[in-house]
Amino acid sequence: MSRRILVTSALPYANGPTHLGHMTEVIQTDIWVRSQKLRGHECRYVCADDTHGTPIMLKAQAEGLTPEELIAAVGAERRRDFADFGIGFDNYYTTHSEENRAYTERIYRALQAGGHIVRRSVRQAYDEQAGMFLPDRYVRGGCPRCSAPDQYGDSCESCGATYTPADLIDPVSVVSGTAPVQRESEHVFFRLGDFEPLLREWTRSGALHQSAVNKLEEWFAAGLRDWDVSRDAPYFGFEIPDAPGKYFYVWLDAPIGYIASFAHLCAHSGLDFDEWWAPGSSTELHHFIGKDILYFHALFWPATLHGAGFRLPTAVHAHGFLTVNGQKMSKSRGTFVTARHYLELLPAEYFRYYLAAKLGGGLDDIDLNLEEFATRINAELVGKLVNIASRCAGLLQRGHGGRLAGALPDPALYAEFVAAGTRISAAYENCEYAAAMREIMGFADRANGYLDRHKPWLAAKDTARAGEVQAVCTQGLNLFRVLIGWLKPVLPRTAERAEAFLGAPLALWHELGTPLLDRTISAYQPLATRIDGAQVARLVAAPAAEVPAVEPPAAAPAESPAATIGIEDFQRLELRVGRIVAAAAVPGADRLLQLTVALGDGERRNVFAGIRAAYAPESLVGRMVVVVANLAPRRLRFGVSEAMVLAAAGPDGQPFLIAPDAGAEPGMQVR
């Protein structure tokens, strides 16, 4: 029976480049969606950029952009990265849309009418210098339990304690570096506890993996608290209709982005929105998320949907984190790998396959072990899978003009391969991709074993055995076709190339039941090639320009011991004299100038500097400056900034360039 399924991935936040953590989630989702389509089900896949919140606002300010310009640039990059990894969205949208605003307001009003919205005053950290209330993670200080320095305002990475920013030792605003004060403000709360009976029933209905259910039981035991769904201005997002100066918290409107993205798809495809989102709908709704946002998707989101008159999710599939060589993705460790850097080194489908070979249905983390990665690709994709096609196709082309035999010499073996599709399909359905890959590679071993027993490459030396060679190679290519057909959700482009040379497009898995016989295939072109360990190792040597500023850096007051550095830290800086040889305003950036700085011996650096308010570009040409020459390059919307010119901040905030004394020459070291 055909199913109608709507699928989403968690919305990636629009404040940095796409990295392999993002790709892990969308690849897992894309594999599931493609498997459903190959089974003959109607399956729609939507997603969007998550574009609201304080981090977006502050990063845009730091880069001299409007938030709209920032999210447009990130969105364009994100779409390109996802497309290059073969992600087959039916619609990829943005939460900063009129559809999302309309549905957010509609849901809020429905919750309000149902008595699920309350207001009360809260005390929270306020940055007097920046003139804004601070989210918890924009306050840092010492942990109140273990005294570990420089911890977030909501939890300690050292001991795991949770607390409020007011509990921190010597708290500091990330935005200005000053000590925040406590101020009262009225906020809007969603009464999550109103839905506890519903949520207990839904979470135990089979909608979640058992490991996720176990985690939720801990939260139920701790009690469901009211959820603050408002934020104070300044804030980039949607203003709450009946609360001037208050904005919907990003975590309210972000999941509503699933609805908005699908509504946008409906407007362009003729789909009936209510058939998919109304209570009691016969369609299915599946969300794929990381385990870090399970609380939002398994508690807040179902409660919000139910309270506003929408259907509940059919299932929430949560996965673990991606680690690299057993470590968290980290800029300092060199294990932060962007999608674009990966694509510069390796084919996208190698990562898709490696993930599939590691992914199960639970919350376990997935490790990208670089040595294992190279070994698995070479041994399985190249050595086992495409080796079947290359050997058989070559023999058929040389001896038979690429013509397949009219019958299979071992139809029972072929039928056995086809019958295994039931188990493999079920593994895909349950997100047990690793089990599916093991089964497929087990059958690849059997196909290679068949060829090794019959050795058509030896038989091809005897013209009297030409018919045997044709028959064995026809059997081998048909076994390969079944294998690559099962792998099509994981390797869609490789599968399409295989289908092209076999002359047999595969739209549905049941088509594998009929073998390819008595037809001519095209010349074989390599479907996968070996990779070497050195090539893979370069993944963790990504240029620093590709590393995003995911969060504003912490800043400590000058008198704080945490702000001091040792002489060895200072010696790591390469300060050099430079001469500005060209300067120009940057279109679309109010604060930036683009400088070309000569550092001696013909070396020049491109630098974007936030000094436009104080200096006309023409006044800078020929000026001597002090440059941090070994600063990691940083990729901006306008290009790559390859160094930093030093400036002092005046009492009015205006910058003053720092220059060496007369007689200094470009390239001189500053000591």
XYZ file of C-alpha atoms in Angstrom:
671
model
C 0.000 0.000 0.000
C 1.418 3.370 -1.020
C 2.148 5.882 1.744
C 2.243 9.690 1.679
C 5.126 10.956 3.774
C 6.429 14.418 4.657
C 10.025 14.466 5.889
C 12.151 17.226 7.417
C 15.695 17.711 8.665
C 16.525 20.067 11.522
C 17.080 23.570 10.190
C 20.792 24.517 10.042
C 21.564 27.835 11.705
C 22.526 30.552 9.225
C 25.591 31.975 10.932
C 28.396 29.970 9.365
C 29.413 27.614 6.562
C 28.014 24.129 6.113
C 30.129 21.545 7.926
C 30.143 17.756 7.993
C 27.911 17.755 11.070
C 25.194 19.422 8.996
C 25.855 16.958 6.184
C 25.492 13.980 8.511
C 21.896 14.871 9.244
C 20.739 15.753 5.746
C 22.470 12.691 4.284
C 20.744 10.440 6.808
C 17.437 12.041 5.884
C 18.077 11.982 2.145
C 18.890 8.254 2.248
C 15.608 7.551 4.034
C 13.605 9.687 1.600
C 15.187 8.083 -1.461
C 14.528 4.604 -0.081
C 10.856 5.463 0.386
C 10.581 6.731 -3.178
C 12.227 3.567 -4.519
C 9.566 1.588 -2.645
C 6.901 3.503 -4.542
C 5.720 5.849 -1.793
C 4.980 9.547 -2.238
C 7.622 11.199 -0.092
C 8.278 14.951 0.158
C 11.400 16.379 1.769
C 11.500 19.998 2.969
C 13.942 22.029 5.012
C 15.045 25.641 5.509
C 17.727 27.864 6.987
C 17.137 28.824 10.637
C 17.713 32.569 10.385
C 16.595 34.369 13.547
C 18.131 35.185 16.907
C 20.807 37.204 18.649
C 23.797 35.332 17.125
C 22.619 36.210 13.609
C 22.151 39.855 14.573
C 25.572 40.150 16.197
C 27.457 38.314 13.473
C 25.875 40.532 10.825
C 26.978 43.594 12.772
C 30.501 42.228 13.082
C 30.727 41.701 9.330
C 29.241 45.055 8.408
C 26.102 43.463 6.957
C 22.410 43.585 7.604
C 20.968 40.332 8.971
C 19.094 39.918 5.687
C 22.345 40.178 3.723
C 24.051 37.673 5.998
C 21.324 35.037 5.794
C 21.025 35.489 2.014
C 24.754 34.849 1.584
C 24.742 31.839 3.922
C 21.590 30.493 2.272
C 23.153 30.596 -1.196
C 26.245 28.775 0.063
C 24.134 26.238 1.932
C 22.056 25.379 -1.142
C 25.190 24.887 -3.213
C 26.783 22.606 -0.615
C 23.676 20.486 -0.197
C 23.233 20.155 -3.962
C 26.847 19.075 -4.389
C 26.322 16.340 -1.789
C 23.309 15.075 -3.742
C 20.620 16.097 -1.245
C 17.259 15.896 -3.017
C 15.078 18.479 -1.294
C 11.620 19.055 -2.679
C 11.873 22.534 -1.140
C 14.625 24.366 0.739
C 13.450 27.667 2.195
C 14.153 30.172 4.982
C 12.481 30.909 8.311
C 12.689 34.625 7.492
C 9.643 34.423 5.241
C 6.120 35.775 5.202
C 4.766 32.227 5.335
C 6.680 31.600 8.531
C 5.567 34.886 10.058
C 1.922 34.106 9.280
C 2.022 30.568 10.704
C 3.977 31.664 13.782
C 1.376 34.322 14.589
C -1.470 31.879 13.874
C -0.005 29.252 16.197
C 0.713 31.818 18.921
C -2.851 33.128 18.827
C -4.248 29.602 18.955
C -2.117 28.759 21.996
C -3.162 32.026 23.600
C -6.856 31.336 22.958
C -6.436 27.905 24.519
C -5.083 29.395 27.736
C -1.572 28.044 27.191
C 0.203 31.440 27.155
C 1.025 33.392 30.332
C 3.113 36.483 31.069
C 5.346 37.248 33.999
C 8.391 39.295 34.842
C 11.836 37.738 34.866
C 15.241 38.998 35.935
C 17.956 38.532 33.371
C 21.387 39.754 32.441
C 21.517 43.120 30.710
C 24.525 44.642 28.936
C 24.382 48.372 29.687
C 27.096 49.213 27.162
C 25.483 47.259 24.302
C 21.975 48.249 25.427
C 20.520 44.738 25.234
C 19.353 41.788 27.285
C 21.715 38.850 26.951
C 20.844 35.248 26.105
C 22.315 32.824 28.623
C 25.161 31.838 26.310
C 26.189 35.462 25.862
C 27.277 35.628 29.489
C 30.448 33.831 30.537
C 32.224 33.473 33.853
C 33.386 31.028 36.486
C 31.292 27.938 37.197
C 29.482 28.334 40.557
C 30.027 24.634 41.339
C 33.609 23.816 40.277
C 34.981 27.355 39.646
C 36.151 26.439 36.122
C 36.777 29.761 34.334
C 35.186 31.043 31.126
C 32.015 28.918 31.157
C 28.692 29.567 29.429
C 25.865 31.201 31.343
C 23.654 28.096 31.332
C 25.975 25.128 31.876
C 29.562 24.177 32.681
C 31.529 22.211 30.105
C 33.916 21.091 32.831
C 31.611 19.566 35.473
C 28.230 19.538 33.704
C 26.446 21.784 36.219
C 23.422 23.795 35.047
C 22.583 27.235 36.430
C 21.564 30.771 35.441
C 23.917 33.595 34.361
C 23.327 35.286 37.720
C 25.028 32.330 39.421
C 28.324 32.768 37.535
C 31.496 33.946 39.258
C 32.521 37.332 37.816
C 30.076 37.176 34.858
C 31.049 39.011 31.667
C 29.033 39.946 28.585
C 30.311 38.256 25.428
C 29.125 41.264 23.443
C 30.991 44.097 25.170
C 33.279 42.465 27.728
C 31.616 44.390 30.556
C 29.934 42.979 33.644
C 26.170 42.643 33.045
C 23.566 43.859 35.486
C 20.257 42.232 36.386
C 17.078 43.860 35.080
C 13.447 42.878 35.085
C 11.453 42.385 31.914
C 8.036 40.924 31.175
C 8.202 37.749 29.092
C 5.734 35.440 27.359
C 5.655 31.780 28.452
C 4.166 28.650 26.916
C 2.613 26.337 29.530
C 4.269 23.081 28.466
C 2.975 21.255 31.539
C -0.594 21.560 30.195
C 0.323 18.849 27.677
C 2.104 16.340 29.918
C -0.521 13.542 29.595
C -0.541 13.921 25.807
C 3.255 13.964 25.625
C 3.666 10.915 27.862
C 1.300 8.968 25.626
C 2.821 10.193 22.363
C 6.446 9.597 23.354
C 5.605 5.978 24.236
C 3.603 5.343 21.063
C 6.531 4.145 18.952
C 7.253 7.613 17.577
C 10.761 7.550 19.100
C 13.657 5.128 19.371
C 13.795 3.493 22.800
C 17.045 5.297 23.642
C 15.249 8.613 23.087
C 12.272 7.484 25.172
C 14.635 6.693 28.049
C 16.088 10.190 27.877
C 12.644 11.776 27.860
C 11.682 9.853 30.983
C 14.418 11.755 32.819
C 12.878 15.059 31.756
C 9.380 13.974 32.740
C 10.702 12.975 36.150
C 12.280 16.421 36.584
C 8.971 18.107 35.680
C 7.956 20.084 32.595
C 8.539 23.789 33.094
C 6.938 26.733 31.348
C 8.903 27.730 28.262
C 9.962 31.337 27.678
C 9.030 32.052 24.037
C 9.860 35.761 23.937
C 12.985 37.884 23.670
C 13.564 41.592 24.163
C 14.631 44.045 21.475
C 17.106 44.402 19.867
C 16.506 41.024 18.273
C 16.378 39.735 14.696
C 13.105 37.888 14.267
C 9.328 38.320 14.258
C 7.770 40.817 16.659
C 5.007 39.389 18.844
C 1.733 40.978 17.642
C 0.385 42.013 21.061
C 3.717 42.706 22.772
C 5.553 45.682 21.250
C 9.306 45.420 21.621
C 9.096 41.676 22.236
C 10.088 39.068 19.653
C 9.309 35.397 19.236
C 12.211 33.322 20.512
C 13.919 31.621 17.583
C 13.079 28.185 18.968
C 9.382 28.931 18.579
C 9.456 30.014 14.934
C 12.286 27.695 13.775
C 10.310 24.404 13.782
C 7.328 26.281 12.377
C 9.707 26.690 9.438
C 8.862 23.074 8.550
C 5.249 24.133 8.072
C 6.200 27.298 6.205
C 8.567 25.479 3.850
C 5.878 22.936 3.033
C 3.303 25.718 2.530
C 5.720 27.339 0.079
C 6.017 24.007 -1.743
C 2.227 23.674 -1.855
C 1.894 27.114 -3.423
C 4.169 26.040 -6.279
C 3.134 22.412 -6.733
C -0.626 22.234 -6.199
C -0.404 20.075 -3.058
C -3.229 20.463 -0.536
C -1.662 21.756 2.701
C -4.497 20.597 4.978
C -4.279 17.024 3.704
C -0.806 16.831 5.231
C -1.067 18.941 8.399
C -4.650 18.636 9.650
C -5.348 16.487 12.738
C -6.208 12.930 11.782
C -4.391 13.203 8.445
C -3.582 9.857 6.825
C -0.185 11.177 5.759
C 2.962 10.632 7.811
C 5.256 13.292 9.289
C 8.871 12.325 10.053
C 11.496 14.630 11.587
C 15.238 13.877 11.505
C 17.259 15.711 14.166
C 20.412 15.599 16.272
C 20.110 14.325 19.832
C 21.012 17.770 21.195
C 17.610 19.151 20.160
C 15.520 16.162 21.218
C 13.906 18.169 24.034
C 12.523 20.723 21.590
C 11.272 18.214 19.027
C 9.895 15.561 21.363
C 8.260 17.869 23.931
C 7.839 21.522 22.883
C 7.085 20.842 19.233
C 4.341 18.178 19.639
C 2.736 20.266 22.387
C 2.821 23.371 20.186
C 1.307 21.518 17.242
C -1.458 19.936 19.284
C -2.291 23.154 21.098
C -2.579 25.022 17.796
C -4.752 22.423 16.042
C -2.159 20.676 13.847
C -1.355 16.976 13.527
C 1.371 15.336 15.640
C 4.578 13.916 14.127
C 4.503 10.261 13.166
C 8.115 9.852 14.267
C 11.154 11.812 15.390
C 14.417 10.140 14.355
C 17.329 11.416 16.477
C 20.970 10.671 15.725
C 24.244 11.185 17.590
C 27.023 13.689 16.961
C 29.696 13.371 14.306
C 33.194 13.093 15.746
C 36.455 13.094 13.788
C 39.112 10.573 14.818
C 37.246 10.136 18.088
C 37.192 13.844 18.937
C 34.511 16.503 18.789
C 34.578 18.686 15.703
C 36.862 21.472 16.874
C 38.629 24.414 15.296
C 41.515 24.239 17.743
C 42.088 20.520 17.135
C 41.817 20.927 13.361
C 38.848 18.547 13.229
C 36.318 21.133 12.075
C 35.690 20.095 8.464
C 33.501 22.206 6.218
C 31.464 20.648 3.445
C 33.281 22.716 0.832
C 36.722 21.665 2.063
C 35.658 18.016 1.923
C 34.414 18.436 -1.650
C 37.725 19.966 -2.694
C 39.406 16.698 -1.709
C 37.003 13.791 -2.104
C 33.790 12.702 -3.866
C 30.619 13.454 -1.927
C 29.314 9.915 -2.268
C 32.280 8.448 -0.401
C 31.147 10.353 2.688
C 27.540 9.313 2.070
C 28.578 5.671 1.957
C 30.826 5.880 5.014
C 28.021 7.458 7.043
C 25.547 4.829 5.915
C 27.977 2.124 7.003
C 28.089 3.666 10.503
C 24.537 4.896 11.123
C 21.989 3.061 13.261
C 18.607 4.116 14.558
C 19.742 5.235 18.033
C 21.573 8.128 19.657
C 25.117 6.773 19.380
C 27.731 9.171 18.042
C 29.213 8.541 14.598
C 32.994 8.718 14.297
C 34.712 9.734 11.082
C 37.912 7.747 11.539
C 40.061 8.862 8.639
C 42.079 5.660 8.376
C 38.937 3.549 8.445
C 37.329 5.894 5.913
C 40.026 5.252 3.290
C 40.114 1.522 4.010
C 36.349 1.115 3.782
C 36.016 3.030 0.524
C 38.879 1.153 -1.116
C 37.894 -2.275 0.156
C 34.122 -2.084 -0.217
C 33.115 0.410 -2.883
C 36.122 -0.130 -5.137
C 37.383 -3.600 -4.272
C 34.025 -5.332 -3.841
C 31.280 -3.396 -5.613
C 32.484 -1.664 -8.773
C 35.088 -4.379 -9.331
C 32.215 -6.660 -10.349
C 31.028 -4.262 -13.051
C 34.479 -3.362 -14.380
C 35.589 -6.994 -14.785
C 32.391 -8.242 -16.393
C 31.749 -5.236 -18.635
C 35.305 -5.265 -19.970
C 35.112 -8.942 -20.946
C 31.733 -8.461 -22.613
C 32.937 -5.466 -24.594
C 36.075 -7.218 -25.850
C 34.532 -10.531 -26.767
C 30.856 -9.870 -27.435
C 30.455 -6.218 -28.383
C 28.843 -5.523 -25.025
C 25.971 -7.928 -25.672
C 24.345 -9.651 -22.686
C 23.382 -13.316 -22.930
C 19.760 -14.333 -23.437
C 19.501 -16.234 -20.144
C 21.109 -16.339 -16.703
C 23.242 -19.411 -16.010
C 22.229 -19.340 -12.321
C 18.702 -17.868 -11.987
C 18.367 -19.254 -8.447
C 21.321 -17.163 -7.263
C 19.813 -14.076 -8.868
C 16.455 -14.766 -7.185
C 18.235 -15.094 -3.836
C 19.817 -11.664 -4.316
C 16.486 -10.087 -5.207
C 14.678 -11.698 -2.259
C 17.105 -10.089 0.194
C 15.611 -6.732 -0.774
C 12.835 -7.255 1.789
C 15.327 -7.267 4.653
C 17.353 -4.398 3.205
C 14.258 -2.278 2.673
C 13.220 -2.868 6.292
C 16.666 -1.813 7.501
C 16.379 1.458 5.584
C 12.910 2.003 7.028
C 14.231 1.628 10.584
C 17.262 3.871 9.915
C 19.513 0.860 10.445
C 21.683 1.793 7.509
C 24.780 0.052 8.852
C 22.860 -3.230 8.893
C 21.749 -2.634 5.301
C 25.335 -1.928 4.193
C 26.584 -5.107 5.884
C 23.934 -7.152 4.109
C 24.679 -5.566 0.740
C 28.431 -6.040 1.085
C 27.847 -9.634 2.141
C 26.066 -10.193 -1.160
C 28.866 -8.362 -2.976
C 31.238 -10.952 -1.518
C 28.996 -13.677 -2.904
C 28.938 -12.066 -6.348
C 32.728 -11.840 -6.372
C 32.898 -15.422 -5.154
C 30.742 -16.483 -8.094
C 33.127 -14.797 -10.532
C 36.193 -16.214 -8.783
C 34.811 -19.741 -9.097
C 34.039 -19.407 -12.812
C 37.055 -17.202 -13.692
C 35.694 -15.744 -16.948
C 39.003 -13.892 -17.506
C 40.683 -17.284 -17.946
C 37.870 -18.717 -20.027
C 38.143 -15.696 -22.347
C 41.522 -17.020 -23.530
C 39.761 -20.024 -25.109
C 37.531 -19.046 -28.057
C 35.587 -22.295 -27.615
C 34.353 -21.016 -24.234
C 33.037 -17.681 -25.520
C 29.447 -18.568 -24.655
C 30.451 -19.419 -21.101
C 32.215 -16.059 -20.702
C 29.154 -14.197 -21.971
C 26.835 -16.093 -19.639
C 28.995 -15.683 -16.513
C 29.532 -11.980 -17.166
C 25.794 -11.505 -17.779
C 25.149 -13.133 -14.412
C 27.785 -10.955 -12.751
C 26.423 -7.706 -14.218
C 22.894 -8.578 -13.140
C 24.082 -9.284 -9.605
C 25.903 -5.945 -9.681
C 22.718 -4.230 -10.871
C 20.831 -5.567 -7.839
C 23.582 -4.392 -5.491
C 23.844 -0.887 -6.942
C 20.039 -0.712 -6.981
C 19.925 -1.359 -3.241
C 22.645 1.269 -2.782
C 20.864 3.896 -4.851
C 19.553 5.786 -1.762
C 23.154 6.076 -0.562
C 24.943 6.504 -3.907
C 22.348 8.141 -6.174
C 24.813 9.577 -8.711
C 26.943 6.450 -8.886
C 23.784 4.403 -9.360
C 22.609 6.685 -12.162
C 25.954 6.315 -13.956
C 25.697 2.544 -13.580
C 22.156 2.609 -14.946
C 23.372 4.648 -17.920
C 26.046 2.161 -18.950
C 23.660 -0.757 -18.390
C 20.924 1.047 -20.318
C 18.362 0.381 -17.574
C 17.137 3.292 -15.416
C 15.768 2.146 -12.055
C 12.756 4.020 -10.707
C 11.431 1.398 -8.271
C 13.101 -1.465 -6.450
C 10.586 -4.036 -7.660
C 12.019 -3.600 -11.178
C 15.064 -5.554 -9.997
C 12.948 -8.686 -10.144
C 13.447 -8.829 -13.901
C 17.058 -9.411 -15.037
C 18.680 -7.615 -17.968
C 19.105 -10.041 -20.889
C 19.833 -10.021 -24.614
C 20.731 -6.339 -24.862
C 23.835 -4.298 -25.521
C 25.452 -2.291 -22.759
C 27.596 0.822 -23.217
C 31.308 1.002 -22.558
C 32.138 0.920 -18.864
C 33.458 4.098 -17.275
C 35.007 3.962 -13.766
C 32.319 4.331 -11.102
C 34.699 4.684 -8.136
C 38.452 4.944 -7.731
C 40.822 4.258 -4.878
C 41.845 6.998 -2.481
C 45.047 7.267 -0.481
C 45.445 7.994 3.195
C 47.355 11.226 2.598
C 44.453 12.600 0.588
C 42.006 11.780 3.388
C 44.337 13.137 6.080
C 44.159 16.554 4.460
C 40.565 16.805 5.684
C 41.802 17.803 9.117
C 44.195 20.385 7.723
C 41.420 22.670 6.469
C 42.469 26.269 5.794
C 41.507 28.440 8.726
C 39.602 30.696 6.323
C 36.934 28.023 6.181
C 36.309 27.993 9.927
C 33.206 29.980 10.890
C 32.675 32.158 13.898
C 29.733 30.175 15.223
C 29.434 32.278 18.347
C 30.840 35.681 19.294
C 34.141 35.280 21.156
C 34.154 35.650 24.908
C 35.727 38.842 26.215
C 36.990 39.355 29.775
C 37.505 42.697 31.558
C 41.078 43.964 31.590
C 41.444 43.467 35.337
C 40.338 39.827 35.225
C 43.134 37.221 35.572
C 41.448 35.304 32.738
C 42.367 38.151 30.379
C 46.143 37.855 30.940
C 48.438 35.945 28.581
C 51.931 34.593 28.939
C 54.961 35.782 26.998
C 54.792 32.588 24.942
C 51.312 33.562 23.764
C 52.507 37.006 22.717
C 55.489 35.519 20.893
C 53.126 33.565 18.682
C 52.000 36.837 17.068
C 53.869 37.843 13.915
C 53.646 41.639 13.903
C 55.066 43.280 10.791
C 55.202 46.718 9.258
C 53.069 47.139 6.154
C 52.290 49.863 3.635
C 48.735 50.344 2.308
C 49.063 50.422 -1.490
C 45.352 50.370 -2.344
C 42.105 51.084 -0.484
C 38.472 50.985 -1.520
C 35.022 51.001 0.020
C 33.217 47.647 0.114
C 29.778 47.856 -1.555
C 27.026 46.750 0.829
C 29.214 47.016 3.942
C 28.884 50.247 5.896
C 31.918 49.663 8.153
C 34.436 47.948 5.894
C 37.287 49.104 3.686
C 39.213 46.714 1.464
C 42.957 47.280 1.776
C 45.909 45.897 -0.142
C 48.895 45.907 2.215
C 52.482 45.411 1.053
C 54.666 43.489 3.522
C 57.981 43.640 1.666
C 59.711 41.321 -0.835
C 56.708 41.536 -3.138
C 54.310 40.031 -0.580
C 50.863 41.592 -0.477
C 47.818 40.800 1.643
C 44.137 41.493 1.129
C 42.608 42.915 4.322
C 39.039 43.889 5.199
C 39.130 46.451 8.007
C 36.211 48.015 9.911
C 37.574 51.563 9.703
C 35.365 53.131 7.039
C 33.724 55.542 9.486
C 37.097 57.145 10.330
C 39.059 57.067 7.074
C 38.382 57.922 3.453
C 39.927 55.248 1.213
C 42.047 57.732 -0.736
C 43.618 59.074 2.467
C 45.076 55.678 3.344
C 47.174 54.920 0.261
C 50.848 55.106 1.207
C 50.268 54.966 4.983
C 52.376 52.670 7.127
C 50.530 50.328 9.475
C 51.215 47.473 11.881
C 49.875 44.135 10.691
C 49.179 40.809 12.405
C 50.652 38.733 9.594
C 50.014 35.227 10.927
C 46.329 35.689 11.720
C 44.284 32.871 10.237
C 42.540 34.019 7.041
C 38.820 34.613 7.413
C 36.249 34.105 4.674
C 33.730 36.949 4.428
C 30.903 37.494 2.003
C 33.106 39.878 0.030
C 36.251 37.746 -0.063
C 39.022 36.466 2.189
C 40.724 38.748 4.711
C 44.347 37.572 4.958
C 45.666 39.638 7.877
C 44.675 42.339 10.372
C 45.761 45.972 10.614
C 45.986 47.147 14.209
C 43.925 50.101 15.424
C 43.097 51.678 18.762
C 39.571 52.576 19.848
C 39.061 56.230 20.735
C 36.725 57.470 23.483
C 33.905 57.816 20.946
C 34.520 54.355 19.549
C 36.225 55.627 16.384
C 39.326 53.669 15.304
C 42.846 55.129 15.130
C 45.340 53.197 12.991
C 48.539 52.233 14.769
C 51.616 53.190 12.747
C 55.391 52.713 13.230
C 57.811 55.595 13.540
C 59.279 57.276 10.478
C 61.936 55.194 8.748
C 60.187 51.844 9.176
C 59.962 49.752 6.011
C 57.385 47.146 4.925
C 58.229 43.675 6.190
C 60.054 44.775 9.347
C 59.233 42.743 12.456
C 57.522 44.637 15.271
C 58.967 43.693 18.672
